[in-house]
Coordinates of C-alpha atoms and ligand atoms in Angstrom, one line a residue:
M298 CA -11.3 -12.9 -18.3
S299 CA -10.7 -9.1 -18.0
E300 CA -7.6 -7.8 -16.4
S301 CA -9.5 -6.6 -13.3
A302 CA -11.4 -9.9 -12.9
S303 CA -8.1 -11.8 -12.2
C304 CA -6.2 -8.9 -10.5
I305 CA -5.5 -9.5 -6.8
F306 CA -5.8 -5.8 -5.8
C307 CA -9.1 -5.5 -7.7
K308 CA -10.3 -8.5 -5.7
I309 CA -9.4 -6.7 -2.5
V310 CA -11.3 -3.6 -3.7
R311 CA -14.3 -5.7 -4.4
G312 CA -14.0 -7.4 -1.0
E313 CA -13.5 -10.8 -2.6
I314 CA -10.3 -11.4 -0.7
P315 CA -9.5 -10.0 2.7
A316 CA -7.0 -7.2 3.5
V317 CA -6.2 -5.3 6.7
K318 CA -7.6 -2.0 5.6
V319 CA -6.4 1.4 6.9
H320 CA -8.4 3.9 4.9
E321 CA -10.8 4.1 2.0
D322 CA -12.3 6.9 0.0
A323 CA -14.0 7.1 -3.4
Q324 CA -10.9 6.7 -5.5
T325 CA -8.3 5.0 -3.2
L326 CA -7.8 2.2 -0.8
T327 CA -5.0 1.8 1.8
F328 CA -4.1 -1.5 3.4
M329 CA -1.2 -3.3 5.1
D330 CA 1.2 -5.2 2.9
V331 CA 1.0 -8.9 3.8
R332 CA 4.8 -9.3 3.4
P333 CA 6.0 -6.1 5.0
A334 CA 9.6 -4.8 4.3
S335 CA 9.3 -3.3 7.8
P336 CA 6.5 -3.0 10.5
G337 CA 4.0 -0.6 9.2
H338 CA 4.6 -1.2 5.5
T339 CA 1.4 0.1 3.9
L340 CA 0.1 0.1 0.3
V341 CA -2.0 2.8 -1.3
I342 CA -3.9 1.8 -4.5
S343 CA -6.3 3.4 -6.9
K344 CA -9.6 1.6 -6.8
A345 CA -9.8 1.8 -10.6
H346 CA -7.6 -0.8 -12.3
A347 CA -4.6 0.5 -14.1
P348 CA -1.4 -1.5 -14.4
N349 CA 1.1 1.2 -13.7
L350 CA 2.2 4.9 -13.6
L351 CA 2.3 5.0 -17.4
E352 CA -1.3 4.0 -17.9
I353 CA -3.2 5.3 -14.9
A354 CA -5.6 8.2 -15.5
E355 CA -4.3 11.5 -14.1
V356 CA -7.3 11.9 -11.8
D357 CA -6.6 8.6 -10.1
L358 CA -2.9 9.3 -9.9
L359 CA -3.5 12.6 -8.1
A360 CA -6.0 10.9 -5.7
V361 CA -3.4 8.3 -4.9
A362 CA -0.7 10.9 -4.4
S363 CA -2.9 12.8 -2.0
T364 CA -3.7 9.7 0.0
V365 CA 0.0 8.7 0.1
Q366 CA 0.8 12.1 1.7
R367 CA -2.0 11.8 4.3
V368 CA -1.1 8.2 5.2
A369 CA 2.7 8.9 5.3
R370 CA 1.9 11.7 7.8
A371 CA -0.2 9.4 9.8
V372 CA 2.5 6.7 9.8
Q373 CA 5.0 9.3 11.0
K374 CA 2.6 10.3 13.8
A375 CA 1.6 6.8 14.8
L376 CA 4.9 4.9 14.5
S377 CA 7.6 7.7 14.7
P378 CA 10.0 6.1 12.2
D379 CA 13.3 7.8 11.5
G380 CA 12.4 8.1 7.8
I381 CA 9.7 6.9 5.3
R382 CA 10.5 5.3 2.0
I383 CA 8.0 5.8 -0.8
G384 CA 8.3 3.2 -3.6
Q385 CA 6.6 2.5 -6.8
F386 CA 7.5 -0.1 -9.5
N387 CA 6.5 -0.2 -13.2
G388 CA 6.8 -3.5 -15.0
T389 CA 8.1 -6.9 -13.8
A390 CA 11.7 -5.9 -14.9
A391 CA 11.5 -3.0 -12.4
G392 CA 10.4 -5.3 -9.6
Q393 CA 6.6 -4.9 -9.9
T394 CA 4.9 -8.1 -8.8
V395 CA 1.2 -7.0 -8.7
L396 CA 0.3 -5.3 -12.0
H397 CA -2.2 -2.8 -10.4
Y398 CA -0.9 0.7 -9.7
H399 CA 0.1 1.0 -6.0
V400 CA 2.5 3.0 -3.9
H401 CA 4.6 1.5 -1.0
I402 CA 4.9 3.4 2.3
V403 CA 7.7 1.8 4.2
P404 CA 8.7 3.2 7.7
M405 CA 12.5 3.0 8.1
R406 CA 14.7 3.0 11.2
E407 CA 18.2 4.4 11.4
G408 CA 20.6 1.7 10.1
Q409 CA 17.8 -0.6 8.9
K410 CA 18.5 -2.6 5.8
A411 CA 15.1 -3.3 4.3
G412 CA 14.6 -4.3 0.7
A413 CA 11.7 -3.1 -1.4
H414 CA 9.7 -6.2 -0.4
G415 CA 9.5 -8.3 2.7
R416 CA 10.0 -12.0 2.5
E417 CA 7.9 -13.4 5.3
P418 CA 4.2 -13.0 5.8
A419 CA 3.3 -10.8 8.7
N420 CA 1.5 -11.9 11.8
P421 CA -2.1 -10.9 11.0
E422 CA -2.8 -9.7 14.5
Q423 CA 0.3 -7.4 14.4
L424 CA -1.0 -6.0 11.1
K425 CA -4.3 -5.2 12.7
V426 CA -2.6 -3.4 15.6
L427 CA -0.4 -1.3 13.2
A428 CA -3.4 -0.5 11.0
A429 CA -5.4 0.6 13.9
Q430 CA -2.6 2.9 15.1
V431 CA -2.2 4.5 11.6
R432 CA -6.0 4.8 11.3
A433 CA -6.2 6.6 14.6
A434 CA -3.5 9.0 13.6
L435 CA -5.4 9.6 10.3
E436 CA -8.6 10.4 12.1
A437 CA -7.0 12.6 14.8
Ligands
5GP253 P1 5.2 -4.6 -6.2 O1 4.2 -5.1 -7.2 O2 5.4 -3.2 -6.1 O3 6.5 -5.3 -6.4 O4 4.7 -5.1 -4.7 C1 3.5 -5.7 -4.5 C2 3.3 -5.8 -3.0 O5 2.0 -6.3 -2.7 C3 4.3 -6.7 -2.3 O6 5.0 -6.0 -1.3 C4 3.4 -7.8 -1.7 O7 3.9 -8.3 -0.4 C5 2.1 -7.2 -1.6 N1 1.0 -8.1 -1.8 C6 0.9 -9.1 -2.7 N2 -0.3 -9.8 -2.6 C7 -0.9 -9.2 -1.6 C8 -2.2 -9.5 -1.0 O8 -3.0 -10.3 -1.4 N3 -2.6 -8.7 0.1 C9 -1.7 -7.7 0.5 N4 -2.2 -7.0 1.6 N5 -0.5 -7.4 0.0 C10 -0.1 -8.2 -1.1
ZN254 ZN1 -6.5 -4.4 -10.5

């Protein structure tokens, strides 16, 4: 089986498993993290499969970077966090659990102690509400 055939984020790109999507363009897909570190935790991925920063094609890397900025601005506008953490892990030793290049956008509140990952699955309805708020800010 090819890397992308078994990759969970490639399955989301192909629509084989569901995700609460926020935004999609030719090269990137943005959706809500199912185990959010905080409400509004969003992931931006390249549609093309690449395991990590070291291996992704520059054209895809730049597309993800551009989407991350757009979505982070929309998260700021929609949710008014006190700060936004941008995270990205390369290799299991670094904490990467899904080996398909992605960037975490984690809204932070003053004094909040959030780890890189959440532990509990989010309420799907709450994810849909947050995604709709961020999408509306993106489109405004
Ligand atoms: P990392 O690989 O950078 O450690 O993090 C992977 C992230 O993907 C985790 O925060 C995890 O909650 C999220 N994740 C894992 N599987 C799925 C999935 O099937 N759908 C969604 N929306 N998020 C996922
Ligand atoms: Zn993949």
